[in-house]
PDB file of C-alpha atoms and ligand atoms in Angstrom:
ATOM      1  CA  UNK A   1     -36.575   6.039 -30.474  1.00 91.00           C
ATOM      2  CA  UNK A   2     -37.948   2.636 -31.408  1.00 96.00           C
ATOM      3  CA  UNK A   3     -39.649  -0.085 -29.363  1.00 96.00           C
ATOM      4  CA  UNK A   4     -39.141  -3.413 -31.113  1.00 97.00           C
ATOM      5  CA  UNK A   5     -38.605  -7.114 -30.517  1.00 98.00           C
ATOM      6  CA  UNK A   6     -35.071  -8.488 -30.451  1.00 98.00           C
ATOM      7  CA  UNK A   7     -33.963 -12.130 -30.458  1.00 98.00           C
ATOM      8  CA  UNK A   8     -31.122 -13.272 -28.190  1.00 98.00           C
ATOM      9  CA  UNK A   9     -28.243 -14.769 -30.190  1.00 98.00           C
ATOM     10  CA  UNK A  10     -25.695 -14.949 -27.348  1.00 98.00           C
ATOM     11  CA  UNK A  11     -25.889 -14.729 -23.550  1.00 98.00           C
ATOM     12  CA  UNK A  12     -22.768 -15.937 -21.793  1.00 98.00           C
ATOM     13  CA  UNK A  13     -20.911 -15.347 -18.547  1.00 98.00           C
ATOM     14  CA  UNK A  14     -17.624 -13.458 -19.111  1.00 98.00           C
ATOM     15  CA  UNK A  15     -16.554 -12.639 -15.518  1.00 97.00           C
ATOM     16  CA  UNK A  16     -17.867 -13.008 -11.984  1.00 97.00           C
ATOM     17  CA  UNK A  17     -21.596 -12.080 -12.187  1.00 97.00           C
ATOM     18  CA  UNK A  18     -21.025 -10.395 -15.565  1.00 98.00           C
ATOM     19  CA  UNK A  19     -22.703 -11.490 -18.814  1.00 98.00           C
ATOM     20  CA  UNK A  20     -22.465 -10.554 -22.467  1.00 98.00           C
ATOM     21  CA  UNK A  21     -25.715 -10.607 -24.442  1.00 98.00           C
ATOM     22  CA  UNK A  22     -26.141 -10.066 -28.173  1.00 98.00           C
ATOM     23  CA  UNK A  23     -29.577  -9.151 -29.491  1.00 98.00           C
ATOM     24  CA  UNK A  24     -30.586  -9.350 -33.153  1.00 98.00           C
ATOM     25  CA  UNK A  25     -33.156  -6.858 -34.434  1.00 98.00           C
ATOM     26  CA  UNK A  26     -33.705  -3.363 -35.799  1.00 98.00           C
ATOM     27  CA  UNK A  27     -30.758  -1.275 -34.598  1.00 98.00           C
ATOM     28  CA  UNK A  28     -31.325   1.614 -37.013  1.00 98.00           C
ATOM     29  CA  UNK A  29     -32.039   4.099 -34.193  1.00 97.00           C
ATOM     30  CA  UNK A  30     -28.759   3.444 -32.366  1.00 98.00           C
ATOM     31  CA  UNK A  31     -26.289   6.068 -33.535  1.00 96.00           C
ATOM     32  CA  UNK A  32     -23.647   7.107 -30.992  1.00 96.00           C
ATOM     33  CA  UNK A  33     -21.377   5.345 -28.525  1.00 98.00           C
ATOM     34  CA  UNK A  34     -22.631   6.109 -25.009  1.00 97.00           C
ATOM     35  CA  UNK A  35     -26.290   5.566 -25.922  1.00 97.00           C
ATOM     36  CA  UNK A  36     -28.283   2.974 -23.996  1.00 96.00           C
ATOM     37  CA  UNK A  37     -31.153   0.582 -24.630  1.00 97.00           C
ATOM     38  CA  UNK A  38     -34.039  -0.145 -22.240  1.00 96.00           C
ATOM     39  CA  UNK A  39     -35.147  -3.753 -21.847  1.00 98.00           C
ATOM     40  CA  UNK A  40     -38.665  -4.856 -20.899  1.00 97.00           C
ATOM     41  CA  UNK A  41     -38.458  -7.935 -18.697  1.00 97.00           C
ATOM     42  CA  UNK A  42     -41.410 -10.220 -17.902  1.00 95.00           C
ATOM     43  CA  UNK A  43     -42.725  -9.545 -14.403  1.00 95.00           C
ATOM     44  CA  UNK A  44     -41.045  -6.138 -13.969  1.00 95.00           C
ATOM     45  CA  UNK A  45     -42.842  -2.807 -14.244  1.00 93.00           C
ATOM     46  CA  UNK A  46     -39.758  -0.682 -14.962  1.00 92.00           C
ATOM     47  CA  UNK A  47     -37.472  -1.412 -17.863  1.00 95.00           C
ATOM     48  CA  UNK A  48     -33.763  -1.970 -17.237  1.00 95.00           C
ATOM     49  CA  UNK A  49     -31.346   0.471 -18.960  1.00 95.00           C
ATOM     50  CA  UNK A  50     -28.077  -0.991 -20.275  1.00 97.00           C
ATOM     51  CA  UNK A  51     -25.363   0.753 -22.330  1.00 97.00           C
ATOM     52  CA  UNK A  52     -24.562  -0.210 -25.886  1.00 98.00           C
ATOM     53  CA  UNK A  53     -21.270  -2.151 -25.857  1.00 98.00           C
ATOM     54  CA  UNK A  54     -21.038  -2.952 -29.570  1.00 98.00           C
ATOM     55  CA  UNK A  55     -23.139  -2.497 -32.649  1.00 98.00           C
ATOM     56  CA  UNK A  56     -23.453  -4.586 -35.801  1.00 97.00           C
ATOM     57  CA  UNK A  57     -25.611  -4.112 -38.909  1.00 97.00           C
ATOM     58  CA  UNK A  58     -28.499  -6.017 -37.376  1.00 98.00           C
ATOM     59  CA  UNK A  59     -27.467  -6.613 -33.782  1.00 98.00           C
ATOM     60  CA  UNK A  60     -26.486  -4.860 -30.583  1.00 98.00           C
ATOM     61  CA  UNK A  61     -24.297  -6.288 -27.806  1.00 98.00           C
ATOM     62  CA  UNK A  62     -24.549  -5.367 -24.122  1.00 98.00           C
ATOM     63  CA  UNK A  63     -22.531  -6.372 -21.055  1.00 98.00           C
ATOM     64  CA  UNK A  64     -24.388  -6.455 -17.754  1.00 98.00           C
ATOM     65  CA  UNK A  65     -23.699  -7.301 -14.148  1.00 97.00           C
ATOM     66  CA  UNK A  66     -26.196  -9.276 -12.072  1.00 98.00           C
ATOM     67  CA  UNK A  67     -27.072  -6.960  -9.162  1.00 96.00           C
ATOM     68  CA  UNK A  68     -30.772  -7.705  -8.566  1.00 97.00           C
ATOM     69  CA  UNK A  69     -33.812  -9.593  -9.758  1.00 97.00           C
ATOM     70  CA  UNK A  70     -34.018  -8.000 -13.216  1.00 97.00           C
ATOM     71  CA  UNK A  71     -30.445  -8.684 -14.241  1.00 98.00           C
ATOM     72  CA  UNK A  72     -30.657 -12.150 -12.614  1.00 98.00           C
ATOM     73  CA  UNK A  73     -33.622 -12.973 -14.851  1.00 98.00           C
ATOM     74  CA  UNK A  74     -31.638 -11.758 -17.885  1.00 98.00           C
ATOM     75  CA  UNK A  75     -28.755 -14.071 -16.992  1.00 98.00           C
ATOM     76  CA  UNK A  76     -31.147 -17.041 -17.172  1.00 98.00           C
ATOM     77  CA  UNK A  77     -32.374 -16.244 -20.686  1.00 98.00           C
ATOM     78  CA  UNK A  78     -31.290 -18.480 -23.548  1.00 98.00           C
ATOM     79  CA  UNK A  79     -30.519 -18.088 -27.249  1.00 98.00           C
ATOM     80  CA  UNK A  80     -33.712 -17.797 -29.287  1.00 98.00           C
ATOM     81  CA  UNK A  81     -35.756 -16.048 -26.583  1.00 98.00           C
ATOM     82  CA  UNK A  82     -37.072 -12.585 -27.391  1.00 98.00           C
ATOM     83  CA  UNK A  83     -37.059  -9.253 -25.558  1.00 98.00           C
ATOM     84  CA  UNK A  84     -38.900  -5.995 -26.160  1.00 98.00           C
ATOM     85  CA  UNK A  85     -36.297  -3.242 -26.363  1.00 98.00           C
ATOM     86  CA  UNK A  86     -36.379   0.556 -26.616  1.00 96.00           C
ATOM     87  CA  UNK A  87     -33.450   1.762 -28.733  1.00 97.00           C
ATOM     88  CA  UNK A  88     -32.032   5.171 -29.612  1.00 95.00           C
ATOM     89  CA  UNK A  89     -31.908   6.445 -26.022  1.00 95.00           C
ATOM     90  CA  UNK A  90     -29.542   9.063 -24.626  1.00 95.00           C
ATOM     91  CA  UNK A  91     -27.222  11.574 -26.238  1.00 95.00           C
ATOM     92  CA  UNK A  92     -24.003   9.558 -26.347  1.00 97.00           C
ATOM     93  CA  UNK A  93     -20.434  10.840 -26.431  1.00 98.00           C
ATOM     94  CA  UNK A  94     -19.293  13.731 -28.614  1.00 98.00           C
ATOM     95  CA  UNK A  95     -16.253  12.435 -30.511  1.00 98.00           C
ATOM     96  CA  UNK A  96     -15.388  15.774 -32.082  1.00 98.00           C
ATOM     97  CA  UNK A  97     -13.645  17.006 -28.904  1.00 97.00           C
ATOM     98  CA  UNK A  98     -11.307  14.026 -28.439  1.00 98.00           C
ATOM     99  CA  UNK A  99      -8.057  15.458 -29.806  1.00 98.00           C
ATOM    100  CA  UNK A 100      -5.430  13.020 -31.115  1.00 98.00           C
ATOM    101  CA  UNK A 101      -4.799  10.966 -27.942  1.00 98.00           C
ATOM    102  CA  UNK A 102      -8.073  10.424 -26.066  1.00 98.00           C
ATOM    103  CA  UNK A 103      -8.117   8.537 -22.775  1.00 98.00           C
ATOM    104  CA  UNK A 104     -11.081   6.264 -21.990  1.00 98.00           C
ATOM    105  CA  UNK A 105     -11.691   5.378 -18.328  1.00 98.00           C
ATOM    106  CA  UNK A 106     -14.242   2.712 -17.396  1.00 98.00           C
ATOM    107  CA  UNK A 107     -14.985   1.285 -13.976  1.00 98.00           C
ATOM    108  CA  UNK A 108     -16.889  -2.009 -13.553  1.00 97.00           C
ATOM    109  CA  UNK A 109     -20.138  -1.826 -15.525  1.00 95.00           C
ATOM    110  CA  UNK A 110     -18.945   1.563 -16.765  1.00 97.00           C
ATOM    111  CA  UNK A 111     -16.508  -0.290 -19.041  1.00 98.00           C
ATOM    112  CA  UNK A 112     -19.076  -1.398 -21.704  1.00 98.00           C
ATOM    113  CA  UNK A 113     -19.862   2.004 -23.309  1.00 98.00           C
ATOM    114  CA  UNK A 114     -16.124   2.559 -23.828  1.00 98.00           C
ATOM    115  CA  UNK A 115     -15.860  -0.232 -26.402  1.00 98.00           C
ATOM    116  CA  UNK A 116     -17.929   1.222 -29.254  1.00 98.00           C
ATOM    117  CA  UNK A 117     -16.444   4.616 -28.428  1.00 98.00           C
ATOM    118  CA  UNK A 118     -12.923   3.188 -28.771  1.00 98.00           C
ATOM    119  CA  UNK A 119     -13.807   1.568 -32.103  1.00 98.00           C
ATOM    120  CA  UNK A 120     -15.169   4.821 -33.514  1.00 98.00           C
ATOM    121  CA  UNK A 121     -12.182   6.876 -32.293  1.00 98.00           C
ATOM    122  CA  UNK A 122      -9.711   4.342 -33.722  1.00 98.00           C
ATOM    123  CA  UNK A 123     -11.581   4.493 -37.047  1.00 98.00           C
ATOM    124  CA  UNK A 124     -10.861   8.240 -37.050  1.00 98.00           C
ATOM    125  CA  UNK A 125      -7.150   7.497 -36.667  1.00 98.00           C
ATOM    126  CA  UNK A 126      -6.918   8.485 -32.979  1.00 98.00           C
ATOM    127  CA  UNK A 127      -4.415   6.953 -30.571  1.00 98.00           C
ATOM    128  CA  UNK A 128      -6.713   5.486 -27.904  1.00 98.00           C
ATOM    129  CA  UNK A 129      -5.631   4.589 -24.353  1.00 98.00           C
ATOM    130  CA  UNK A 130      -8.031   2.777 -22.037  1.00 98.00           C
ATOM    131  CA  UNK A 131      -8.003   2.296 -18.268  1.00 98.00           C
ATOM    132  CA  UNK A 132     -10.302  -0.474 -17.038  1.00 98.00           C
ATOM    133  CA  UNK A 133     -10.903  -0.497 -13.277  1.00 98.00           C
ATOM    134  CA  UNK A 134     -12.231  -3.352 -11.141  1.00 98.00           C
ATOM    135  CA  UNK A 135     -12.190  -4.481  -7.524  1.00 98.00           C
ATOM    136  CA  UNK A 136     -10.472  -7.809  -8.044  1.00 98.00           C
ATOM    137  CA  UNK A 137      -9.121 -10.140 -10.768  1.00 98.00           C
ATOM    138  CA  UNK A 138     -12.202 -12.347 -11.176  1.00 97.00           C
ATOM    139  CA  UNK A 139     -14.302  -9.275 -12.071  1.00 98.00           C
ATOM    140  CA  UNK A 140     -12.012  -8.223 -14.934  1.00 98.00           C
ATOM    141  CA  UNK A 141     -13.430  -8.281 -18.461  1.00 98.00           C
ATOM    142  CA  UNK A 142     -12.751  -6.526 -21.762  1.00 97.00           C
ATOM    143  CA  UNK A 143      -8.951  -6.416 -21.533  1.00 97.00           C
ATOM    144  CA  UNK A 144      -8.361  -8.613 -24.596  1.00 98.00           C
ATOM    145  CA  UNK A 145     -11.257  -7.116 -26.563  1.00 98.00           C
ATOM    146  CA  UNK A 146      -9.893  -3.574 -26.257  1.00 98.00           C
ATOM    147  CA  UNK A 147      -6.343  -4.715 -27.005  1.00 98.00           C
ATOM    148  CA  UNK A 148      -7.496  -6.642 -30.090  1.00 98.00           C
ATOM    149  CA  UNK A 149      -8.928  -3.514 -31.735  1.00 98.00           C
ATOM    150  CA  UNK A 150      -5.722  -1.534 -31.138  1.00 98.00           C
ATOM    151  CA  UNK A 151      -6.095   0.300 -27.815  1.00 98.00           C
ATOM    152  CA  UNK A 152      -3.335   0.708 -25.265  1.00 98.00           C
ATOM    153  CA  UNK A 153      -4.912  -0.995 -22.237  1.00 98.00           C
ATOM    154  CA  UNK A 154      -4.202  -0.645 -18.505  1.00 98.00           C
ATOM    155  CA  UNK A 155      -6.144  -2.708 -15.971  1.00 98.00           C
ATOM    156  CA  UNK A 156      -6.384  -1.653 -12.330  1.00 98.00           C
ATOM    157  CA  UNK A 157      -7.722  -3.684  -9.420  1.00 98.00           C
ATOM    158  CA  UNK A 158      -8.281  -2.314  -5.937  1.00 98.00           C
ATOM    159  CA  UNK A 159      -6.706  -5.380  -4.307  1.00 98.00           C
ATOM    160  CA  UNK A 160      -3.828  -5.607  -6.810  1.00 98.00           C
ATOM    161  CA  UNK A 161      -4.745  -9.143  -7.923  1.00 98.00           C
ATOM    162  CA  UNK A 162      -4.449  -8.043 -11.582  1.00 98.00           C
ATOM    163  CA  UNK A 163      -2.716  -5.118 -13.273  1.00 98.00           C
ATOM    164  CA  UNK A 164      -1.955  -1.908 -11.388  1.00 98.00           C
ATOM    165  CA  UNK A 165      -2.952  -1.992  -7.707  1.00 98.00           C
ATOM    166  CA  UNK A 166      -5.381   0.784  -6.852  1.00 98.00           C
ATOM    167  CA  UNK A 167      -8.026   2.913  -8.540  1.00 98.00           C
ATOM    168  CA  UNK A 168      -8.248   4.075 -12.155  1.00 98.00           C
ATOM    169  CA  UNK A 169      -6.865   7.426 -11.003  1.00 98.00           C
ATOM    170  CA  UNK A 170      -3.664   5.642  -9.898  1.00 98.00           C
ATOM    171  CA  UNK A 171      -2.958   4.772 -13.542  1.00 98.00           C
ATOM    172  CA  UNK A 172      -3.554   8.073 -15.339  1.00 97.00           C
ATOM    173  CA  UNK A 173      -0.959   8.613 -18.089  1.00 95.00           C
ATOM    174  CA  UNK A 174       0.954  11.873 -18.540  1.00 91.00           C
ATOM    175  CA  UNK A 175      -0.081  12.649 -22.036  1.00 92.00           C
ATOM    176  CA  UNK A 176      -3.693  12.626 -23.162  1.00 98.00           C
ATOM    177  CA  UNK A 177      -5.667  15.219 -25.054  1.00 98.00           C
ATOM    178  CA  UNK A 178      -9.163  14.609 -23.636  1.00 98.00           C
ATOM    179  CA  UNK A 179     -10.993  11.925 -21.636  1.00 98.00           C
ATOM    180  CA  UNK A 180     -14.247   9.978 -21.636  1.00 98.00           C
ATOM    181  CA  UNK A 181     -15.426   8.125 -18.545  1.00 98.00           C
ATOM    182  CA  UNK A 182     -18.216   5.977 -17.127  1.00 98.00           C
ATOM    183  CA  UNK A 183     -18.457   4.196 -13.798  1.00 96.00           C
ATOM    184  CA  UNK A 184     -19.777   4.462 -10.242  1.00 94.00           C
ATOM    185  CA  UNK A 185     -20.195   7.997  -8.903  1.00 93.00           C
ATOM    186  CA  UNK A 186     -17.268   7.908  -6.423  1.00 95.00           C
ATOM    187  CA  UNK A 187     -15.013   6.964  -9.341  1.00 97.00           C
ATOM    188  CA  UNK A 188     -16.436   9.741 -11.531  1.00 96.00           C
ATOM    189  CA  UNK A 189     -15.778  12.286  -8.789  1.00 95.00           C
ATOM    190  CA  UNK A 190     -12.188  11.059  -8.393  1.00 97.00           C
ATOM    191  CA  UNK A 191     -11.657  11.243 -12.169  1.00 98.00           C
ATOM    192  CA  UNK A 192     -13.103  14.770 -12.195  1.00 97.00           C
ATOM    193  CA  UNK A 193     -10.526  15.853  -9.601  1.00 96.00           C
ATOM    194  CA  UNK A 194      -7.514  13.950 -10.957  1.00 97.00           C
ATOM    195  CA  UNK A 195      -7.734  14.798 -14.670  1.00 97.00           C
ATOM    196  CA  UNK A 196      -6.010  17.832 -16.150  1.00 95.00           C
ATOM    197  CA  UNK A 197      -8.002  18.138 -19.391  1.00 97.00           C
ATOM    198  CA  UNK A 198     -11.651  18.511 -20.245  1.00 98.00           C
ATOM    199  CA  UNK A 199     -13.748  15.411 -20.741  1.00 98.00           C
ATOM    200  CA  UNK A 200     -17.162  13.749 -20.775  1.00 98.00           C
ATOM    201  CA  UNK A 201     -18.858  11.728 -18.036  1.00 97.00           C
ATOM    202  CA  UNK A 202     -21.591   9.140 -18.490  1.00 96.00           C
ATOM    203  CA  UNK A 203     -23.939   8.664 -15.529  1.00 92.00           C
ATOM    204  CA  UNK A 204     -25.750   5.415 -14.782  1.00 87.00           C
ATOM    205  CA  UNK A 205     -28.481   6.887 -12.560  1.00 78.00           C
ATOM    206  CA  UNK A 206     -31.502   4.927 -11.463  1.00 80.00           C
ATOM    207  CA  UNK A 207     -34.275   5.612 -13.977  1.00 85.00           C
ATOM    208  CA  UNK A 208     -38.034   5.565 -14.318  1.00 85.00           C
ATOM    209  CA  UNK A 209     -39.382   5.909 -17.853  1.00 87.00           C
ATOM    210  CA  UNK A 210     -35.966   6.173 -19.525  1.00 87.00           C
ATOM    211  CA  UNK A 211     -37.089   8.552 -22.290  1.00 87.00           C
ATOM    212  CA  UNK A 212     -37.637  11.958 -20.705  1.00 89.00           C
ATOM    213  CA  UNK A 213     -41.243  11.803 -19.513  1.00 90.00           C
ATOM    214  CA  UNK A 214     -41.146  11.307 -15.718  1.00 89.00           C
ATOM    215  CA  UNK A 215     -38.300  13.608 -14.515  1.00 88.00           C
ATOM    216  CA  UNK A 216     -37.243  10.760 -12.218  1.00 88.00           C
ATOM    217  CA  UNK A 217     -33.612  11.094 -13.260  1.00 90.00           C
ATOM    218  CA  UNK A 218     -33.172  14.869 -13.242  1.00 87.00           C
ATOM    219  CA  UNK A 219     -29.977  16.360 -11.843  1.00 87.00           C
ATOM    220  CA  UNK A 220     -28.709  19.898 -11.361  1.00 87.00           C
ATOM    221  CA  UNK A 221     -26.037  21.189 -13.753  1.00 93.00           C
ATOM    222  CA  UNK A 222     -24.441  24.603 -14.241  1.00 93.00           C
ATOM    223  CA  UNK A 223     -26.982  25.230 -17.011  1.00 90.00           C
ATOM    224  CA  UNK A 224     -30.033  24.110 -14.971  1.00 91.00           C
ATOM    225  CA  UNK A 225     -31.721  20.771 -14.423  1.00 90.00           C
ATOM    226  CA  UNK A 226     -31.105  17.991 -16.939  1.00 91.00           C
ATOM    227  CA  UNK A 227     -32.689  14.581 -17.366  1.00 92.00           C
ATOM    228  CA  UNK A 228     -29.954  11.974 -17.375  1.00 92.00           C
ATOM    229  CA  UNK A 229     -31.968   9.691 -19.673  1.00 92.00           C
ATOM    230  CA  UNK A 230     -32.747  12.273 -22.346  1.00 92.00           C
ATOM    231  CA  UNK A 231     -30.257  15.168 -22.018  1.00 93.00           C
ATOM    232  CA  UNK A 232     -27.581  12.672 -20.853  1.00 91.00           C
ATOM    233  CA  UNK A 233     -26.392  10.150 -19.850  1.00 95.00           C
ATOM    234  CA  UNK A 234     -23.265  12.004 -21.037  1.00 96.00           C
ATOM    235  CA  UNK A 235     -22.432  15.392 -19.500  1.00 95.00           C
ATOM    236  CA  UNK A 236     -19.386  17.547 -20.200  1.00 96.00           C
ATOM    237  CA  UNK A 237     -16.975  18.189 -17.315  1.00 96.00           C
ATOM    238  CA  UNK A 238     -17.779  21.921 -17.380  1.00 95.00           C
ATOM    239  CA  UNK A 239     -21.524  21.282 -16.870  1.00 94.00           C
ATOM    240  CA  UNK A 240     -21.287  19.082 -13.791  1.00 93.00           C
ATOM    241  CA  UNK A 241     -22.328  20.210 -10.314  1.00 92.00           C
ATOM    242  CA  UNK A 242     -21.667  17.536  -7.698  1.00 88.00           C
ATOM    243  CA  UNK A 243     -24.471  17.641  -5.132  1.00 78.00           C
ATOM    244  CA  UNK A 244     -22.362  16.312  -2.245  1.00 68.00           C
TER     245      UNK A 244
HETATM  246  C1  FAD B 301     -27.804   4.850 -18.797  1.00 60.29           C
HETATM  247  C2  FAD B 301     -27.503   3.597 -18.009  1.00 60.29           C
HETATM  248  C3  FAD B 301     -26.629   2.659 -18.543  1.00 60.29           C
HETATM  249  C4  FAD B 301     -26.352   1.495 -17.821  1.00 60.29           C
HETATM  250  N1  FAD B 301     -25.493   0.601 -18.379  1.00 60.29           N
HETATM  251  C5  FAD B 301     -25.245  -0.542 -17.724  1.00 60.29           C
HETATM  252  C6  FAD B 301     -24.379  -1.514 -18.335  1.00 60.29           C
HETATM  253  O1  FAD B 301     -23.867  -1.347 -19.444  1.00 60.29           O
HETATM  254  N2  FAD B 301     -24.170  -2.671 -17.650  1.00 60.29           N
HETATM  255  C7  FAD B 301     -24.741  -2.901 -16.409  1.00 60.29           C
HETATM  256  O2  FAD B 301     -24.492  -3.952 -15.815  1.00 60.29           O
HETATM  257  N3  FAD B 301     -25.543  -1.993 -15.808  1.00 60.29           N
HETATM  258  C8  FAD B 301     -25.813  -0.826 -16.441  1.00 60.29           C
HETATM  259  N4  FAD B 301     -26.653   0.079 -15.860  1.00 60.29           N
HETATM  260  C9  FAD B 301     -27.227  -0.229 -14.531  1.00 60.29           C
HETATM  261  C10 FAD B 301     -28.419  -1.188 -14.708  1.00 60.29           C
HETATM  262  O3  FAD B 301     -29.473  -0.501 -15.337  1.00 60.29           O
HETATM  263  C11 FAD B 301     -28.896  -1.702 -13.322  1.00 60.29           C
HETATM  264  O4  FAD B 301     -27.848  -2.430 -12.725  1.00 60.29           O
HETATM  265  C12 FAD B 301     -30.100  -2.606 -13.494  1.00 60.29           C
HETATM  266  O5  FAD B 301     -31.208  -1.846 -13.939  1.00 60.29           O
HETATM  267  C13 FAD B 301     -30.433  -3.289 -12.170  1.00 60.29           C
HETATM  268  O6  FAD B 301     -31.608  -4.042 -12.334  1.00 60.29           O
HETATM  269  P1  FAD B 301     -31.946  -5.219 -11.316  1.00 60.29           P
HETATM  270  O7  FAD B 301     -33.411  -5.496 -11.431  1.00 60.29           O
HETATM  271  O8  FAD B 301     -31.029  -6.369 -11.503  1.00 60.29           O
HETATM  272  O9  FAD B 301     -31.601  -4.609  -9.920  1.00 60.29           O
HETATM  273  P2  FAD B 301     -32.577  -3.910  -8.889  1.00 60.29           P
HETATM  274  O10 FAD B 301     -33.347  -4.980  -8.172  1.00 60.29           O
HETATM  275  O11 FAD B 301     -33.328  -2.812  -9.576  1.00 60.29           O
HETATM  276  O12 FAD B 301     -31.495  -3.282  -7.935  1.00 60.29           O
HETATM  277  C14 FAD B 301     -30.527  -4.122  -7.256  1.00 60.29           C
HETATM  278  C15 FAD B 301     -29.461  -3.273  -6.596  1.00 60.29           C
HETATM  279  O13 FAD B 301     -28.732  -2.515  -7.583  1.00 60.29           O
HETATM  280  C16 FAD B 301     -28.877  -1.123  -7.349  1.00 60.29           C
HETATM  281  N5  FAD B 301     -29.049  -0.444  -8.647  1.00 60.29           N
HETATM  282  C17 FAD B 301     -30.024  -0.657  -9.562  1.00 60.29           C
HETATM  283  N6  FAD B 301     -29.863   0.152 -10.631  1.00 60.29           N
HETATM  284  C18 FAD B 301     -28.769   0.905 -10.376  1.00 60.29           C
HETATM  285  C19 FAD B 301     -28.104   1.945 -11.057  1.00 60.29           C
HETATM  286  N7  FAD B 301     -28.515   2.414 -12.245  1.00 60.29           N
HETATM  287  N8  FAD B 301     -27.014   2.483 -10.482  1.00 60.29           N
HETATM  288  C20 FAD B 301     -26.589   2.056  -9.292  1.00 60.29           C
HETATM  289  N9  FAD B 301     -27.180   1.083  -8.577  1.00 60.29           N
HETATM  290  C21 FAD B 301     -28.256   0.522  -9.098  1.00 60.29           C
HETATM  291  C22 FAD B 301     -30.102  -0.990  -6.474  1.00 60.29           C
HETATM  292  O14 FAD B 301     -30.060   0.183  -5.685  1.00 60.29           O
HETATM  293  C23 FAD B 301     -30.043  -2.234  -5.638  1.00 60.29           C
HETATM  294  O15 FAD B 301     -29.150  -2.095  -4.583  1.00 60.29           O
HETATM  295  C24 FAD B 301     -26.951   1.257 -16.536  1.00 60.29           C
HETATM  296  C25 FAD B 301     -27.832   2.197 -16.020  1.00 60.29           C
HETATM  297  C26 FAD B 301     -28.101   3.355 -16.739  1.00 60.29           C
HETATM  298  C27 FAD B 301     -29.071   4.341 -16.200  1.00 60.29           C
HETATM  299  S1  FES B 302     -36.168   8.379 -16.322  1.00 60.29           S
HETATM  300 FE1  FES B 302     -38.011   9.452 -16.745  1.00 60.29          FE
HETATM  301  S2  FES B 302     -37.271  11.441 -17.298  1.00 60.29           S
HETATM  302 FE2  FES B 302     -35.461  10.270 -17.079  1.00 60.29          FE
END
């Protein structure tokens, strides 16, 4: 884990209330897709956790949705401004279990961690299918980016204004060897029920410290309590106990 200063090199709107930000700095502690970074914002006590979308030699890219004051302040930041960032957080996805035809399922702001994961799986020669779920067409992002690296992409929207009408679970293919998913909890529960293979789930719980010290993010699993920030955010399907 490292706490260093990053400089913003890009911060642009890519969909309704959704922004893509690239930060240049020391990324040596970021290893696995599914990890997150924790941003210190002026005027806010708690840092804001955001998943790693893409990783370069000296930069990390995130995609975030404006939902409150912290993310609104991020959307107003400009190129050249700096941010203090904790890197190397979370366990990330385990690629070794993917099989030959992994399925990646992202919903809304659960889409970003799927991108670096897809890149790494494709680099291993896997055939990667991706389902990207949104409410409506003006919220859709990432479709071209995933297609450009070689994924088979399906977009779903709840209102049918783009792609398949319905939820991500309405577009599950027949043939996949394993799955990886991230999104809002109702979607994760639906994916848990609708999938017929094992898989890994990434949880975007509310967090306190973000690095294992406060227990503010602990959740019950079949092997006892786990801290989503430190022992997660990725849990295997077999470990999950839904509380309600
Ligand atoms: C491991 C992890 C990875 C994440 N990755 C991303 C990402 O890639 N892109 C992205 O846009 N967001 C991501 N999030 C969620 C992001 O951290 C929150 O949206 C952000 O902290 C909200 O800050 P805010 O000050 O704008 O909103 P706040 O003022 O803190 O909250 C505004 C509203 O959003 C709700 N909210 C805040 N945080 C969460 C949360 N974690 N889950 C559900 N509802 C929440 C609040 O209950 C409130 O209704 C991630 C969260 C975690 C824990
Ligand atoms: S947020 Fe503090 S232990 Fe997870």
